[in-house]
Amino acid sequence: MILIKLGGSVITNKGKPLSPRRKSIDKIVRTLKKINEPIVIVHGGGSYGHYWSIKYDMHAKPAKYSTHGVSVVKNSMIELNKIILDSFLKNKLNPYCLPPTDFISGNKPITKKIKMIEKIARSGFIPVTYGDALWYGQKKSFILSGDRIMSVLATILKPRLSIFVINVDGLYSNIKTKKLIRELKGRKPLISKSSKDVTGGMNRKVDEAIKISKKDMNVFFVNGNKPERIIDAINRKKFHGTLFRG
Ligand code: IPE
């Protein structure tokens, strides 16, 4: 099984509120058709979820955020999710929409439900879930990132590969010269902070990728603007991106 996260900066234009990148979405979805094993999809919030989370000052840490804000973020994620699902259907794939509340309670994974996701994937559907605003309990809520969902699912489902589809070629050792780190194991490199991201941007992505790789599974970062690289990674061909070796 393969776990794939479609990053918000690939499926939306992060510089412009509420703007999907429909062509990129379609191109990636058409590429996913070439995969001959069960896949599970997670997508991020991009200029939908992140846009509203920033407006309502909501973060990954559980706190008493605006209830209206939670509703608005949730609604925007459904809107973006619908665009993704429509693209799957248009391309004759069978998505199975699973909001994260289906398998996460508070901030705890529901193992039984997560194991069901694998069964759903093995019966011909493509489970699709996404980062979201969630109720935490005691009037608190929090933003659950798609990156965090990746490590939650990977821990229980043990996919052969976890792929983070992002808007750049991979992890750079130097952002200015765009020198790509092709492979790393265990240790986290120094990463410059991105300011606008409520769930921690690249930093969070790398944390979750390392968490997964430390559990003995390979993780790839690949550029979603070149979707054929996803297929190359899956087929163990010459690979362009960053590999976090498990
Ligand atoms: C964010 O998910 C979800 C919300 C803000 C509601 P991610 O943090 O995984 O989104 P991207 O991929 O970075 O945009």
PDB file of C-alpha atoms and ligand atoms in Angstrom:
ATOM      1  CA  MET A   1       0.000   0.000   0.000  1.00  0.00           C
ATOM      2  CA  ILE A   2       1.105   3.537  -0.710  1.00  0.00           C
ATOM      3  CA  LEU A   3       0.255   6.634   1.271  1.00  0.00           C
ATOM      4  CA  ILE A   4       0.271   9.915  -0.636  1.00  0.00           C
ATOM      5  CA  LYS A   5      -0.109  13.454   0.686  1.00  0.00           C
ATOM      6  CA  LEU A   6      -1.018  16.131  -1.814  1.00  0.00           C
ATOM      7  CA  GLY A   7       0.442  19.305  -0.360  1.00  0.00           C
ATOM      8  CA  GLY A   8      -1.643  22.447  -0.235  1.00  0.00           C
ATOM      9  CA  SER A   9       0.905  24.391  -2.256  1.00  0.00           C
ATOM     10  CA  VAL A  10       0.494  21.967  -5.168  1.00  0.00           C
ATOM     11  CA  ILE A  11      -3.293  21.726  -5.219  1.00  0.00           C
ATOM     12  CA  THR A  12      -3.914  25.429  -4.499  1.00  0.00           C
ATOM     13  CA  ASN A  13      -2.265  28.722  -5.194  1.00  0.00           C
ATOM     14  CA  LYS A  14      -1.053  29.622  -1.708  1.00  0.00           C
ATOM     15  CA  GLY A  15      -0.528  33.246  -2.686  1.00  0.00           C
ATOM     16  CA  LYS A  16      -4.201  33.801  -3.451  1.00  0.00           C
ATOM     17  CA  PRO A  17      -7.049  32.964  -1.056  1.00  0.00           C
ATOM     18  CA  LEU A  18      -9.409  30.184  -2.095  1.00  0.00           C
ATOM     19  CA  SER A  19      -7.785  29.433  -5.432  1.00  0.00           C
ATOM     20  CA  PRO A  20      -7.477  25.799  -6.514  1.00  0.00           C
ATOM     21  CA  ARG A  21      -4.865  24.776  -9.059  1.00  0.00           C
ATOM     22  CA  ARG A  22      -7.278  22.672 -11.067  1.00  0.00           C
ATOM     23  CA  LYS A  23      -4.860  21.835 -13.871  1.00  0.00           C
ATOM     24  CA  SER A  24      -2.231  20.579 -11.410  1.00  0.00           C
ATOM     25  CA  ILE A  25      -4.849  18.568  -9.543  1.00  0.00           C
ATOM     26  CA  ASP A  26      -6.070  16.937 -12.766  1.00  0.00           C
ATOM     27  CA  LYS A  27      -2.532  16.208 -13.895  1.00  0.00           C
ATOM     28  CA  ILE A  28      -1.645  14.519 -10.617  1.00  0.00           C
ATOM     29  CA  VAL A  29      -4.899  12.563 -10.507  1.00  0.00           C
ATOM     30  CA  ARG A  30      -4.352  11.312 -14.079  1.00  0.00           C
ATOM     31  CA  THR A  31      -0.901  10.149 -12.994  1.00  0.00           C
ATOM     32  CA  LEU A  32      -2.334   8.305  -9.985  1.00  0.00           C
ATOM     33  CA  LYS A  33      -4.248   6.135 -12.474  1.00  0.00           C
ATOM     34  CA  LYS A  34      -0.962   4.499 -13.380  1.00  0.00           C
ATOM     35  CA  ILE A  35      -0.447   3.078  -9.876  1.00  0.00           C
ATOM     36  CA  ASN A  36      -1.240  -0.603  -9.659  1.00  0.00           C
ATOM     37  CA  GLU A  37      -1.475  -1.011  -5.899  1.00  0.00           C
ATOM     38  CA  PRO A  38      -3.814   0.257  -3.191  1.00  0.00           C
ATOM     39  CA  ILE A  39      -3.323   3.931  -2.365  1.00  0.00           C
ATOM     40  CA  VAL A  40      -4.586   6.236   0.359  1.00  0.00           C
ATOM     41  CA  ILE A  41      -4.702   9.977  -0.271  1.00  0.00           C
ATOM     42  CA  VAL A  42      -4.359  12.793   2.256  1.00  0.00           C
ATOM     43  CA  HIS A  43      -4.540  16.412   1.158  1.00  0.00           C
ATOM     44  CA  GLY A  44      -3.582  19.672   2.778  1.00  0.00           C
ATOM     45  CA  GLY A  45      -5.379  22.966   3.199  1.00  0.00           C
ATOM     46  CA  GLY A  46      -3.362  25.382   1.075  1.00  0.00           C
ATOM     47  CA  SER A  47      -5.150  28.636   0.382  1.00  0.00           C
ATOM     48  CA  TYR A  48      -8.420  27.166   1.726  1.00  0.00           C
ATOM     49  CA  GLY A  49      -7.848  25.801   5.255  1.00  0.00           C
ATOM     50  CA  HIS A  50      -4.728  27.829   5.940  1.00  0.00           C
ATOM     51  CA  TYR A  51      -6.274  31.063   4.722  1.00  0.00           C
ATOM     52  CA  TRP A  52      -9.138  30.842   7.243  1.00  0.00           C
ATOM     53  CA  SER A  53      -7.006  29.364  10.026  1.00  0.00           C
ATOM     54  CA  ILE A  54      -4.792  32.436   9.849  1.00  0.00           C
ATOM     55  CA  LYS A  55      -7.803  34.782   9.743  1.00  0.00           C
ATOM     56  CA  TYR A  56      -9.242  33.216  12.898  1.00  0.00           C
ATOM     57  CA  ASP A  57      -5.848  32.760  14.543  1.00  0.00           C
ATOM     58  CA  MET A  58      -6.171  29.009  14.883  1.00  0.00           C
ATOM     59  CA  HIS A  59      -3.210  26.675  15.273  1.00  0.00           C
ATOM     60  CA  ALA A  60      -2.150  23.076  15.785  1.00  0.00           C
ATOM     61  CA  LYS A  61      -2.125  23.530  19.553  1.00  0.00           C
ATOM     62  CA  PRO A  62      -5.529  22.796  21.163  1.00  0.00           C
ATOM     63  CA  ALA A  63      -7.032  26.018  22.549  1.00  0.00           C
ATOM     64  CA  LYS A  64     -10.294  27.933  22.785  1.00  0.00           C
ATOM     65  CA  TYR A  65     -10.419  29.214  19.226  1.00  0.00           C
ATOM     66  CA  SER A  66     -13.406  30.913  17.621  1.00  0.00           C
ATOM     67  CA  THR A  67     -16.214  28.400  17.120  1.00  0.00           C
ATOM     68  CA  HIS A  68     -17.241  30.280  13.996  1.00  0.00           C
ATOM     69  CA  GLY A  69     -13.651  29.959  12.800  1.00  0.00           C
ATOM     70  CA  VAL A  70     -13.773  26.186  13.227  1.00  0.00           C
ATOM     71  CA  SER A  71     -16.966  26.023  11.174  1.00  0.00           C
ATOM     72  CA  VAL A  72     -15.537  28.223   8.445  1.00  0.00           C
ATOM     73  CA  VAL A  73     -12.281  26.222   8.200  1.00  0.00           C
ATOM     74  CA  LYS A  74     -14.221  22.965   8.070  1.00  0.00           C
ATOM     75  CA  ASN A  75     -16.482  24.318   5.370  1.00  0.00           C
ATOM     76  CA  SER A  76     -13.554  25.501   3.280  1.00  0.00           C
ATOM     77  CA  MET A  77     -11.874  22.098   3.546  1.00  0.00           C
ATOM     78  CA  ILE A  78     -15.031  20.415   2.307  1.00  0.00           C
ATOM     79  CA  GLU A  79     -15.005  22.802  -0.637  1.00  0.00           C
ATOM     80  CA  LEU A  80     -11.406  21.941  -1.502  1.00  0.00           C
ATOM     81  CA  ASN A  81     -12.025  18.237  -0.876  1.00  0.00           C
ATOM     82  CA  LYS A  82     -14.958  18.367  -3.312  1.00  0.00           C
ATOM     83  CA  ILE A  83     -12.690  19.771  -6.017  1.00  0.00           C
ATOM     84  CA  ILE A  84     -10.272  16.881  -5.458  1.00  0.00           C
ATOM     85  CA  LEU A  85     -13.045  14.276  -5.409  1.00  0.00           C
ATOM     86  CA  ASP A  86     -14.564  15.716  -8.592  1.00  0.00           C
ATOM     87  CA  SER A  87     -11.217  15.408 -10.328  1.00  0.00           C
ATOM     88  CA  PHE A  88     -10.937  11.761  -9.268  1.00  0.00           C
ATOM     89  CA  LEU A  89     -14.423  10.999 -10.560  1.00  0.00           C
ATOM     90  CA  LYS A  90     -13.872  12.866 -13.812  1.00  0.00           C
ATOM     91  CA  ASN A  91     -10.805  10.706 -14.359  1.00  0.00           C
ATOM     92  CA  LYS A  92     -12.724   7.508 -13.637  1.00  0.00           C
ATOM     93  CA  LEU A  93     -11.129   6.810 -10.273  1.00  0.00           C
ATOM     94  CA  ASN A  94     -13.279   5.868  -7.270  1.00  0.00           C
ATOM     95  CA  PRO A  95     -12.516   8.109  -4.304  1.00  0.00           C
ATOM     96  CA  TYR A  96     -13.950   7.300  -0.891  1.00  0.00           C
ATOM     97  CA  CYS A  97     -14.197  10.481   1.131  1.00  0.00           C
ATOM     98  CA  LEU A  98     -13.149  10.116   4.777  1.00  0.00           C
ATOM     99  CA  PRO A  99     -13.131  13.304   6.867  1.00  0.00           C
ATOM    100  CA  PRO A 100     -10.521  12.916   9.613  1.00  0.00           C
ATOM    101  CA  THR A 101     -13.283  12.851  12.267  1.00  0.00           C
ATOM    102  CA  ASP A 102     -14.010   9.384  10.907  1.00  0.00           C
ATOM    103  CA  PHE A 103     -10.819   7.954  12.363  1.00  0.00           C
ATOM    104  CA  ILE A 104      -9.586  10.515  14.883  1.00  0.00           C
ATOM    105  CA  SER A 105     -11.252  11.313  18.193  1.00  0.00           C
ATOM    106  CA  GLY A 106      -9.962  14.478  19.874  1.00  0.00           C
ATOM    107  CA  ASN A 107      -6.362  14.130  18.764  1.00  0.00           C
ATOM    108  CA  LYS A 108      -6.234  10.352  19.213  1.00  0.00           C
ATOM    109  CA  PRO A 109      -6.269   7.912  16.320  1.00  0.00           C
ATOM    110  CA  ILE A 110      -9.000   5.261  16.344  1.00  0.00           C
ATOM    111  CA  THR A 111      -6.990   2.175  15.374  1.00  0.00           C
ATOM    112  CA  LYS A 112      -9.983   0.040  14.386  1.00  0.00           C
ATOM    113  CA  LYS A 113     -11.230   2.717  12.011  1.00  0.00           C
ATOM    114  CA  ILE A 114      -7.795   3.257  10.520  1.00  0.00           C
ATOM    115  CA  LYS A 115      -7.425  -0.448   9.813  1.00  0.00           C
ATOM    116  CA  MET A 116     -10.712  -0.216   7.964  1.00  0.00           C
ATOM    117  CA  ILE A 117      -9.179   2.400   5.660  1.00  0.00           C
ATOM    118  CA  GLU A 118      -6.780  -0.257   4.421  1.00  0.00           C
ATOM    119  CA  LYS A 119      -9.652  -2.641   3.714  1.00  0.00           C
ATOM    120  CA  ILE A 120     -11.455   0.097   1.810  1.00  0.00           C
ATOM    121  CA  ALA A 121      -8.309   0.762  -0.247  1.00  0.00           C
ATOM    122  CA  ARG A 122      -7.875  -2.949  -0.966  1.00  0.00           C
ATOM    123  CA  SER A 123     -11.438  -3.274  -2.199  1.00  0.00           C
ATOM    124  CA  GLY A 124     -10.903  -0.889  -5.069  1.00  0.00           C
ATOM    125  CA  PHE A 125     -11.622   2.521  -3.593  1.00  0.00           C
ATOM    126  CA  ILE A 126      -9.176   5.319  -3.034  1.00  0.00           C
ATOM    127  CA  PRO A 127      -9.720   6.646   0.482  1.00  0.00           C
ATOM    128  CA  VAL A 128      -9.295  10.432   0.495  1.00  0.00           C
ATOM    129  CA  THR A 129      -8.888  12.390   3.705  1.00  0.00           C
ATOM    130  CA  TYR A 130      -7.571  15.848   4.578  1.00  0.00           C
ATOM    131  CA  GLY A 131      -6.192  18.201   7.203  1.00  0.00           C
ATOM    132  CA  ASP A 132      -9.009  19.934   9.077  1.00  0.00           C
ATOM    133  CA  ALA A 133     -10.150  21.914  12.108  1.00  0.00           C
ATOM    134  CA  LEU A 134     -11.194  19.461  14.814  1.00  0.00           C
ATOM    135  CA  TRP A 135     -13.031  19.620  18.089  1.00  0.00           C
ATOM    136  CA  TYR A 136     -10.692  18.618  20.880  1.00  0.00           C
ATOM    137  CA  GLY A 137     -12.987  18.597  23.897  1.00  0.00           C
ATOM    138  CA  GLN A 138     -13.677  21.068  26.712  1.00  0.00           C
ATOM    139  CA  LYS A 139     -14.449  23.905  24.290  1.00  0.00           C
ATOM    140  CA  LYS A 140     -11.050  23.527  22.697  1.00  0.00           C
ATOM    141  CA  SER A 141     -10.261  22.847  19.071  1.00  0.00           C
ATOM    142  CA  PHE A 142      -7.139  22.502  16.939  1.00  0.00           C
ATOM    143  CA  ILE A 143      -5.877  22.369  13.398  1.00  0.00           C
ATOM    144  CA  LEU A 144      -4.914  18.867  12.381  1.00  0.00           C
ATOM    145  CA  SER A 145      -2.469  18.996   9.495  1.00  0.00           C
ATOM    146  CA  GLY A 146      -2.430  16.519   6.658  1.00  0.00           C
ATOM    147  CA  ASP A 147       1.232  15.912   7.495  1.00  0.00           C
ATOM    148  CA  ARG A 148       0.293  14.728  10.959  1.00  0.00           C
ATOM    149  CA  ILE A 149      -2.400  12.495   9.441  1.00  0.00           C
ATOM    150  CA  MET A 150       0.343  10.959   7.298  1.00  0.00           C
ATOM    151  CA  SER A 151       2.371   9.807  10.297  1.00  0.00           C
ATOM    152  CA  VAL A 152      -0.756   8.651  12.151  1.00  0.00           C
ATOM    153  CA  LEU A 153      -1.834   6.509   9.194  1.00  0.00           C
ATOM    154  CA  ALA A 154       1.688   5.263   8.420  1.00  0.00           C
ATOM    155  CA  THR A 155       2.234   4.134  12.014  1.00  0.00           C
ATOM    156  CA  ILE A 156      -0.818   1.884  11.901  1.00  0.00           C
ATOM    157  CA  LEU A 157      -1.012   0.892   8.225  1.00  0.00           C
ATOM    158  CA  LYS A 158       2.726   0.435   7.559  1.00  0.00           C
ATOM    159  CA  PRO A 159       2.620   1.453   3.896  1.00  0.00           C
ATOM    160  CA  ARG A 160       5.412   0.329   1.569  1.00  0.00           C
ATOM    161  CA  LEU A 161       6.004   3.982   0.812  1.00  0.00           C
ATOM    162  CA  SER A 162       4.810   7.366   2.049  1.00  0.00           C
ATOM    163  CA  ILE A 163       5.012  10.154  -0.495  1.00  0.00           C
ATOM    164  CA  PHE A 164       4.721  13.864   0.213  1.00  0.00           C
ATOM    165  CA  VAL A 165       3.860  15.625  -3.023  1.00  0.00           C
ATOM    166  CA  ILE A 166       5.127  19.177  -2.681  1.00  0.00           C
ATOM    167  CA  ASN A 167       5.676  22.301  -4.770  1.00  0.00           C
ATOM    168  CA  VAL A 168       9.480  22.043  -4.978  1.00  0.00           C
ATOM    169  CA  ASP A 169      11.872  19.254  -5.955  1.00  0.00           C
ATOM    170  CA  GLY A 170      12.426  18.060  -2.378  1.00  0.00           C
ATOM    171  CA  LEU A 171      14.245  19.229   0.676  1.00  0.00           C
ATOM    172  CA  TYR A 172      17.008  21.719  -0.044  1.00  0.00           C
ATOM    173  CA  SER A 173      20.159  21.927   2.032  1.00  0.00           C
ATOM    174  CA  ASN A 174      20.439  25.492   0.867  1.00  0.00           C
ATOM    175  CA  ILE A 175      17.244  27.287  -0.116  1.00  0.00           C
ATOM    176  CA  LYS A 176      19.116  29.957  -2.127  1.00  0.00           C
ATOM    177  CA  THR A 177      21.185  27.628  -4.293  1.00  0.00           C
ATOM    178  CA  LYS A 178      18.372  25.050  -4.321  1.00  0.00           C
ATOM    179  CA  LYS A 179      20.811  22.289  -3.556  1.00  0.00           C
ATOM    180  CA  LEU A 180      18.706  19.174  -3.164  1.00  0.00           C
ATOM    181  CA  ILE A 181      19.227  16.681  -0.350  1.00  0.00           C
ATOM    182  CA  ARG A 182      18.775  13.389  -2.192  1.00  0.00           C
ATOM    183  CA  GLU A 183      18.765  11.108   0.792  1.00  0.00           C
ATOM    184  CA  LEU A 184      18.835  11.345   4.543  1.00  0.00           C
ATOM    185  CA  LYS A 185      18.520   9.000   7.445  1.00  0.00           C
ATOM    186  CA  GLY A 186      17.370   9.884  10.943  1.00  0.00           C
ATOM    187  CA  ARG A 187      18.911  13.242  11.716  1.00  0.00           C
ATOM    188  CA  LYS A 188      16.958  16.393  10.950  1.00  0.00           C
ATOM    189  CA  PRO A 189      18.686  19.085   8.913  1.00  0.00           C
ATOM    190  CA  LEU A 190      18.336  22.765   9.751  1.00  0.00           C
ATOM    191  CA  ILE A 191      15.282  24.263   8.088  1.00  0.00           C
ATOM    192  CA  SER A 192      14.410  27.910   7.737  1.00  0.00           C
ATOM    193  CA  LYS A 193      11.032  28.879   9.204  1.00  0.00           C
ATOM    194  CA  SER A 194       8.083  29.653   6.968  1.00  0.00           C
ATOM    195  CA  SER A 195       6.000  32.364   8.555  1.00  0.00           C
ATOM    196  CA  LYS A 196       2.491  32.092   7.160  1.00  0.00           C
ATOM    197  CA  ASP A 197       1.750  28.463   7.856  1.00  0.00           C
ATOM    198  CA  VAL A 198      -0.375  27.624  10.911  1.00  0.00           C
ATOM    199  CA  THR A 199       0.695  23.976  10.944  1.00  0.00           C
ATOM    200  CA  GLY A 200       4.422  24.635  10.574  1.00  0.00           C
ATOM    201  CA  GLY A 201       5.127  24.390   6.832  1.00  0.00           C
ATOM    202  CA  MET A 202       8.194  22.485   5.669  1.00  0.00           C
ATOM    203  CA  ASN A 203       9.434  22.062   9.220  1.00  0.00           C
ATOM    204  CA  ARG A 204       6.384  20.059  10.251  1.00  0.00           C
ATOM    205  CA  LYS A 205       6.532  18.027   7.035  1.00  0.00           C
ATOM    206  CA  VAL A 206      10.120  17.015   7.749  1.00  0.00           C
ATOM    207  CA  ASP A 207       9.291  16.159  11.376  1.00  0.00           C
ATOM    208  CA  GLU A 208       6.506  13.838  10.278  1.00  0.00           C
ATOM    209  CA  ALA A 209       8.645  12.322   7.491  1.00  0.00           C
ATOM    210  CA  ILE A 210      11.426  11.565   9.972  1.00  0.00           C
ATOM    211  CA  LYS A 211       8.917  10.126  12.417  1.00  0.00           C
ATOM    212  CA  ILE A 212       7.719   7.707   9.715  1.00  0.00           C
ATOM    213  CA  SER A 213      11.221   6.806   8.497  1.00  0.00           C
ATOM    214  CA  LYS A 214      12.301   6.044  12.066  1.00  0.00           C
ATOM    215  CA  LYS A 215       9.610   3.374  12.098  1.00  0.00           C
ATOM    216  CA  ASP A 216      11.468   1.657   9.293  1.00  0.00           C
ATOM    217  CA  MET A 217       9.523   2.938   6.326  1.00  0.00           C
ATOM    218  CA  ASN A 218      10.737   4.916   3.355  1.00  0.00           C
ATOM    219  CA  VAL A 219       9.388   8.408   2.789  1.00  0.00           C
ATOM    220  CA  PHE A 220       9.744  10.472  -0.375  1.00  0.00           C
ATOM    221  CA  PHE A 221       9.341  14.168  -1.056  1.00  0.00           C
ATOM    222  CA  VAL A 222       8.578  14.735  -4.734  1.00  0.00           C
ATOM    223  CA  ASN A 223       7.610  17.674  -6.900  1.00  0.00           C
ATOM    224  CA  GLY A 224       3.910  17.552  -7.779  1.00  0.00           C
ATOM    225  CA  ASN A 225       4.456  19.770 -10.790  1.00  0.00           C
ATOM    226  CA  LYS A 226       6.302  16.815 -12.316  1.00  0.00           C
ATOM    227  CA  PRO A 227       3.861  14.050 -11.371  1.00  0.00           C
ATOM    228  CA  GLU A 228       5.692  11.352 -13.370  1.00  0.00           C
ATOM    229  CA  ARG A 229       8.270  11.503 -10.569  1.00  0.00           C
ATOM    230  CA  ILE A 230       5.638  10.001  -8.260  1.00  0.00           C
ATOM    231  CA  ILE A 231       5.437   6.983 -10.560  1.00  0.00           C
ATOM    232  CA  ASP A 232       9.237   6.726 -10.801  1.00  0.00           C
ATOM    233  CA  ALA A 233       9.452   6.707  -7.009  1.00  0.00           C
ATOM    234  CA  ILE A 234       6.825   3.993  -6.761  1.00  0.00           C
ATOM    235  CA  ASN A 235       8.442   1.878  -9.482  1.00  0.00           C
ATOM    236  CA  ARG A 236      11.853   2.230  -7.828  1.00  0.00           C
ATOM    237  CA  LYS A 237      13.205   3.875 -10.961  1.00  0.00           C
ATOM    238  CA  LYS A 238      15.746   6.667 -11.071  1.00  0.00           C
ATOM    239  CA  PHE A 239      14.306   9.013  -8.558  1.00  0.00           C
ATOM    240  CA  HIS A 240      14.291  12.781  -8.354  1.00  0.00           C
ATOM    241  CA  GLY A 241      13.419  14.113  -4.919  1.00  0.00           C
ATOM    242  CA  THR A 242      14.395  13.537  -1.302  1.00  0.00           C
ATOM    243  CA  LEU A 243      14.356  10.071   0.212  1.00  0.00           C
ATOM    244  CA  PHE A 244      14.077   9.685   3.987  1.00  0.00           C
ATOM    245  CA  ARG A 245      15.414   6.200   4.300  1.00  0.00           C
ATOM    246  CA  GLY A 246      13.637   3.944   6.775  1.00  0.00           C
TER     247      GLY A 246
HETATM  248  C1  IPE B   1      -3.858  22.054   6.922  1.00  0.00           C
HETATM  249  O1  IPE B   1      -3.302  20.877   6.483  1.00  0.00           O
HETATM  250  C2  IPE B   1      -5.301  21.938   7.219  1.00  0.00           C
HETATM  251  C3  IPE B   1      -5.916  23.228   7.610  1.00  0.00           C
HETATM  252  C4  IPE B   1      -5.316  24.372   7.682  1.00  0.00           C
HETATM  253  C5  IPE B   1      -7.320  23.182   7.961  1.00  0.00           C
HETATM  254  P1  IPE B   1      -1.765  20.913   6.020  1.00  0.00           P
HETATM  255  O2  IPE B   1      -0.964  21.681   7.009  1.00  0.00           O
HETATM  256  O3  IPE B   1      -1.348  19.513   5.777  1.00  0.00           O
HETATM  257  O4  IPE B   1      -1.875  21.725   4.659  1.00  0.00           O
HETATM  258  P2  IPE B   1      -0.752  22.129   3.612  1.00  0.00           P
HETATM  259  O5  IPE B   1      -0.461  20.925   2.793  1.00  0.00           O
HETATM  260  O6  IPE B   1       0.456  22.572   4.398  1.00  0.00           O
HETATM  261  O7  IPE B   1      -1.392  23.232   2.834  1.00  0.00           O
END
